[in-house]
Tab-separated table of C-alpha atoms in Angstrom:
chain	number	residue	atom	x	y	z
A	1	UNK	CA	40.746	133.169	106.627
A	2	UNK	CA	39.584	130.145	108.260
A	3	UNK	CA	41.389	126.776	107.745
A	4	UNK	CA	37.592	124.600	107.878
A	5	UNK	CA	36.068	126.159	104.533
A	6	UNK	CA	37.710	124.410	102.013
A	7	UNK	CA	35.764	120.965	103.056
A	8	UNK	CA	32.686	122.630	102.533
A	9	UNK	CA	33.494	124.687	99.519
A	10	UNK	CA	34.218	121.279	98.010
A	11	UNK	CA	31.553	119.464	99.074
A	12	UNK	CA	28.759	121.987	97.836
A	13	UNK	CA	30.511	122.492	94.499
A	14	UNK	CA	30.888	118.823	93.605
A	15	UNK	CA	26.968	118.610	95.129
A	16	UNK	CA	26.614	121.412	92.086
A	17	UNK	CA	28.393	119.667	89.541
A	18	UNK	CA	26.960	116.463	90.111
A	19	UNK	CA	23.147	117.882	89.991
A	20	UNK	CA	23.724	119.720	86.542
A	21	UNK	CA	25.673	116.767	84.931
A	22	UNK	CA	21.963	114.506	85.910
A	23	UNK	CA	20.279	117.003	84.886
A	24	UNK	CA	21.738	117.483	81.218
A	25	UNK	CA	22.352	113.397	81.006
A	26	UNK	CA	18.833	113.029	81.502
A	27	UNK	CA	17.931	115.551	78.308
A	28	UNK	CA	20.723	115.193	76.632
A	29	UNK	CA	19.848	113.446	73.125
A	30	UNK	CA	23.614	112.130	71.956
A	31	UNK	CA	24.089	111.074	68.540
A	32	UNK	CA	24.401	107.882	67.643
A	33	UNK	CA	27.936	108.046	66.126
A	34	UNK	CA	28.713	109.660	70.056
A	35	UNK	CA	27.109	107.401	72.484
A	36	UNK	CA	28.071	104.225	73.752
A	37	UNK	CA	27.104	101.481	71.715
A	38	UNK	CA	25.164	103.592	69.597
A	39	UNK	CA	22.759	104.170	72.386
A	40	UNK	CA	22.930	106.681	75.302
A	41	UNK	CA	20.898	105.180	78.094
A	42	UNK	CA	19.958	105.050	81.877
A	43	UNK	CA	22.373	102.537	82.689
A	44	UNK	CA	25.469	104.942	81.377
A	45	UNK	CA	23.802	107.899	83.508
A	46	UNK	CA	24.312	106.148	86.430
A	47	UNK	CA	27.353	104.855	85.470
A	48	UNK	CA	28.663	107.720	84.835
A	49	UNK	CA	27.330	109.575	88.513
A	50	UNK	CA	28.897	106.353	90.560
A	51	UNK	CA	32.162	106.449	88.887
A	52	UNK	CA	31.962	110.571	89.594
A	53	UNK	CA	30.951	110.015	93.269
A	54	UNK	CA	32.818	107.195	93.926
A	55	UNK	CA	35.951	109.086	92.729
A	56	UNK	CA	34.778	112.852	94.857
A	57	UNK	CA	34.432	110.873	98.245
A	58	UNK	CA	37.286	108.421	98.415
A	59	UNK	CA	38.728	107.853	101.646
A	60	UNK	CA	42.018	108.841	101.249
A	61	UNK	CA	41.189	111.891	99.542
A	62	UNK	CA	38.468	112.915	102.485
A	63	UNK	CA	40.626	112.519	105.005
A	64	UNK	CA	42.788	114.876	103.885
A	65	UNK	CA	39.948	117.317	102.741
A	66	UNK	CA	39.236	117.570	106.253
A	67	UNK	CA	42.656	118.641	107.369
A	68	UNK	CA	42.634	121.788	108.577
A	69	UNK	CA	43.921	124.198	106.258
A	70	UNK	CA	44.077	126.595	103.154
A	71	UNK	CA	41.954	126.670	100.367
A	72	UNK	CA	43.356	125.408	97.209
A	73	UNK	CA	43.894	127.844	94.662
A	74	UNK	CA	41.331	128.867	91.622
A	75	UNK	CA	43.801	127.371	89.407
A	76	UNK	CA	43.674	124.492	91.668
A	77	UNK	CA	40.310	124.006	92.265
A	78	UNK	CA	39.206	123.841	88.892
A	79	UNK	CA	41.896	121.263	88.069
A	80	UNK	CA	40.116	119.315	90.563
A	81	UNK	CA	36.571	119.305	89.453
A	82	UNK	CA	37.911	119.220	85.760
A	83	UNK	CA	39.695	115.633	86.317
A	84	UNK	CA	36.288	114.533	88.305
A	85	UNK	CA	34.232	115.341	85.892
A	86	UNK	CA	36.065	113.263	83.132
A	87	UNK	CA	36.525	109.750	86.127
A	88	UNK	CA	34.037	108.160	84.079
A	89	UNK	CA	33.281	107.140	80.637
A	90	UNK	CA	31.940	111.029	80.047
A	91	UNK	CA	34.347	113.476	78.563
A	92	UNK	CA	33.347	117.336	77.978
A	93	UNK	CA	34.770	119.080	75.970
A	94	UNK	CA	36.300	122.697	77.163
A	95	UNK	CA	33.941	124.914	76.216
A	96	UNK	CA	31.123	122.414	78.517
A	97	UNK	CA	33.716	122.334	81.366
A	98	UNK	CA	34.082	126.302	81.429
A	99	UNK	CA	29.994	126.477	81.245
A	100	UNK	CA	30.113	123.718	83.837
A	101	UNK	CA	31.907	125.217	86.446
A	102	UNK	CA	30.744	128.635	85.889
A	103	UNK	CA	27.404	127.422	86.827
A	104	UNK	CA	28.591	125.750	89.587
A	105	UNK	CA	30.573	128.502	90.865
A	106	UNK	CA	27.802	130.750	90.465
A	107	UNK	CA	24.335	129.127	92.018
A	108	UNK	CA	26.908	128.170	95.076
A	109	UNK	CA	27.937	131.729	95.197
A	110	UNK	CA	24.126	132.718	95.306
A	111	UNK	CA	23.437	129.759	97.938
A	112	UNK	CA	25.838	131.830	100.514
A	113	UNK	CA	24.687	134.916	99.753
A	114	UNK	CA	21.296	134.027	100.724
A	115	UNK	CA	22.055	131.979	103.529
A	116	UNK	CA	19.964	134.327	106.269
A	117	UNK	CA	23.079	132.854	108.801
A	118	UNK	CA	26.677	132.204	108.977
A	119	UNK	CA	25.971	128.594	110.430
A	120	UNK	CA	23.589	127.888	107.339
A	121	UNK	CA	26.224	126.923	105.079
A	122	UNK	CA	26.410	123.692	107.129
A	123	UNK	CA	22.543	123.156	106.214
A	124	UNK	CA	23.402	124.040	102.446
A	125	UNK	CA	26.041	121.304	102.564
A	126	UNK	CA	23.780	118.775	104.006
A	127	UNK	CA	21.669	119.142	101.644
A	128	UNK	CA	23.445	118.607	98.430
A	129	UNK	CA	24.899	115.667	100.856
A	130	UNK	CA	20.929	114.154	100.363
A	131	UNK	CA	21.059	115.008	96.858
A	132	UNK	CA	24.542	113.149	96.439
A	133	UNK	CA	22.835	110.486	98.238
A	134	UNK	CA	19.705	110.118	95.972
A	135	UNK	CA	21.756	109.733	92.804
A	136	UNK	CA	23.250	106.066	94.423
A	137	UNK	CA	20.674	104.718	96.177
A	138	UNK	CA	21.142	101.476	94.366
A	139	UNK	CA	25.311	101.704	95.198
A	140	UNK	CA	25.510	100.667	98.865
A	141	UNK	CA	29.079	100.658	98.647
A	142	UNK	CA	29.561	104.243	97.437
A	143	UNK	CA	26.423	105.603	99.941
A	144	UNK	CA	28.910	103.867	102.859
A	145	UNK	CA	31.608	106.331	101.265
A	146	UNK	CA	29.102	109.201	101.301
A	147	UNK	CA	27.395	108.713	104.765
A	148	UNK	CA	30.942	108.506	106.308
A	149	UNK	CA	31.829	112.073	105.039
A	150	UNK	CA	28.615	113.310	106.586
A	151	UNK	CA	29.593	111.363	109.747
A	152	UNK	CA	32.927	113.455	110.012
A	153	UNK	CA	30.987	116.591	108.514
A	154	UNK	CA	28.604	116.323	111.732
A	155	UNK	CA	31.201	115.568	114.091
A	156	UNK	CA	33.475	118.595	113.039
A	157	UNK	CA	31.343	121.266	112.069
A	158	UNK	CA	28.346	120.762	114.402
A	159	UNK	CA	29.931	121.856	117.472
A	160	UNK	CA	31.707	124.843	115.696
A	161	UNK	CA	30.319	128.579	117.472
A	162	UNK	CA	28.767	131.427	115.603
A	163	UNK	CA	32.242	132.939	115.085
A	164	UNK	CA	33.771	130.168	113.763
A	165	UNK	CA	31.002	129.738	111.194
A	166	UNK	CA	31.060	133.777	110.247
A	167	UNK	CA	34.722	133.332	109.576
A	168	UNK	CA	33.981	130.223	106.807
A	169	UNK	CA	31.164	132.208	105.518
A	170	UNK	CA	33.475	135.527	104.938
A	171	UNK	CA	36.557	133.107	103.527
A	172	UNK	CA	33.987	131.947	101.121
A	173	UNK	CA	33.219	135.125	99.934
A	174	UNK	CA	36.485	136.590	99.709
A	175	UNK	CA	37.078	133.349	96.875
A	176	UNK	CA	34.123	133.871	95.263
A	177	UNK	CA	34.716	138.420	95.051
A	178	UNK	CA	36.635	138.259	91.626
A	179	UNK	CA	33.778	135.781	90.503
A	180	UNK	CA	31.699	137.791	87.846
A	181	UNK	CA	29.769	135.675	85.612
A	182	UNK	CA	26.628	137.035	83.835
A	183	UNK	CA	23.639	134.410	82.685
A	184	UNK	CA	20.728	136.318	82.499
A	185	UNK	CA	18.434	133.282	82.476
A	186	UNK	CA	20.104	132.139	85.693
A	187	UNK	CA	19.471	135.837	87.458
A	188	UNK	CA	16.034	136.111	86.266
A	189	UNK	CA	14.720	132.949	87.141
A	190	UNK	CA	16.285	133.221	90.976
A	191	UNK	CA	14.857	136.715	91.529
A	192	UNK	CA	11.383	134.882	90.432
A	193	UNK	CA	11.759	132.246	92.428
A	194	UNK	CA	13.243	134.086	95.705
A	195	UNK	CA	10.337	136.709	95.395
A	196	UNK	CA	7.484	133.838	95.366
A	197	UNK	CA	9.318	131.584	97.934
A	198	UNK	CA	8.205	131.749	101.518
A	199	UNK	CA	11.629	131.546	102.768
A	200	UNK	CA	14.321	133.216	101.445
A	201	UNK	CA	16.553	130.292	100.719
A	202	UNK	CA	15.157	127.495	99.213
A	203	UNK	CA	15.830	124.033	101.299
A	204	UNK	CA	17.580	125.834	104.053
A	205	UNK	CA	14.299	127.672	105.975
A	206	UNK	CA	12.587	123.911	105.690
A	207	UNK	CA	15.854	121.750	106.257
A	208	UNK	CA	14.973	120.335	109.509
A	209	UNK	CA	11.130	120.007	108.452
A	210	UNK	CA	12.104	118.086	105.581
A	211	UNK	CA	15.646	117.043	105.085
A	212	UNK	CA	15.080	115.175	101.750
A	213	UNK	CA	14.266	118.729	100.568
A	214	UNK	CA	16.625	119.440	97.673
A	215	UNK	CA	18.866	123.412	97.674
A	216	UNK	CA	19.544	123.355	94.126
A	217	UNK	CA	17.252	125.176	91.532
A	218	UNK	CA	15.618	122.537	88.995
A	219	UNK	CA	14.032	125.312	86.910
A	220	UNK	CA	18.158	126.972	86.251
A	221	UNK	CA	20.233	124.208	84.183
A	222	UNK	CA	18.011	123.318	81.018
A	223	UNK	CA	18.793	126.670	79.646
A	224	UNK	CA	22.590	125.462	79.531
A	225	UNK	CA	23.093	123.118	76.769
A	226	UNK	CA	26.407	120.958	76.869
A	227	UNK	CA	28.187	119.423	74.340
A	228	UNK	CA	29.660	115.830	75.656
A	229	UNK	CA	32.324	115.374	72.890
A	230	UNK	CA	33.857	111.881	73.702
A	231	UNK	CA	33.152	108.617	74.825
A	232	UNK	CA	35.527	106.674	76.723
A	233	UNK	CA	35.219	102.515	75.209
């Protein structure tokens, strides 16, 4: 087991979490009786993303997320991503935080199965870095906060051998073995999309072509539809 995967475990399932909650914010038609000020709109989005970033890359918290050492448990994990999901004004309810993370679980789980080698985990992980990155473009403060964990990403992982990186990629599968989560939609549309692609990894084959390239699959998530059950005043 090595003691440098749980940094990028982390990373790459917040990266995850973060691209499905956009992505169901932006469709998501909430009642009026359920929204904020009786309106749901781009401005709460956001706010909602910033709060949830801001919260995922604090200092304090990334310095010791960098620590060498075990991963956390499931248990522990999911606690985790649970109380980040609900640092803003968004709460899900349980059965959208058990579809959540069982989504995010699973297209990360795909990610590193398809990664063609060990070391491209560290590509994968970049990339949902640029996708953080995109969602607070107007937050200078919180991109300073995201562009220093990228700074100590670089600086640890880049000079990390073949070994070392063979050893994360194993530790993540070993978490993700007892993983078995079926969504038909999600299988189909991956085998499509892996079978037209011209690499077999989406974003990774292209990373250094074009970094702004996004690794997460746009066509996946609108078949998953969440239920956001409270609003924080």
């Amino acid at each position: 087991m090595s003691v440098r995967t749980l940094p990028l475990l982390f990373l790459n399932l917040g990266g995850e979490m973060l691209y499905i909650l956009d992505q169901r914010l932006r469709a998501q038609n909430i009642p009026g009786d359920k929204a904020r000020k009786d309106e749901w709109t781009e401005v709460d989005r956001k706010r909602v993303l910033n709060d949830i970033i801001s919260t995922m890359f604090n200092r304090k918290f990334m310095e010791e997320l960098f620590k060498p050492q075990e991963l956390y448990s499931k248990k522990a994990l999911r606690t985790v991503y649970e109380r980040l999901a609900h640092a803003s004004i968004m709460k899900l309810n349980q059965a959208s935080m058990d579809k959540l993370y069982d989504l995010m679980t699973m297209a990360f789980k795909y990610q590193v199965l398809l990664c063609p080698r060990p070391k491209d985990v560290l590509l994968v992980t970049f990339n949902h870095l640029d996708t953080i990155k995109g969602f607070i473009r107007d937050s200078p403060t919180i991109l300073q906060q995201v562009d220093e964990t990228l700074r100590q990403l670089t600086e640890i992982y880049g000079g990390l051998s073949a070994g070392e990186f063979q050893l994360i990629r194993q530790t993540l599968l070993i978490f993700f073995q007892d993983l078995h989560i079926r969504r038909e939609c999600f299988w189909k549309h991956m085998q499509e999309t892996v079978h037209s692609a011209q690499c077999c990894l989406p974003g990774v084959g292209n990373y250094m072509e074009d970094r702004r390239r996004r690794l997460t699959f746009h066509h996946v998530y609108p078949f998953e539809n969440f239920e956001f059950c409270t609003w924080a005043k």
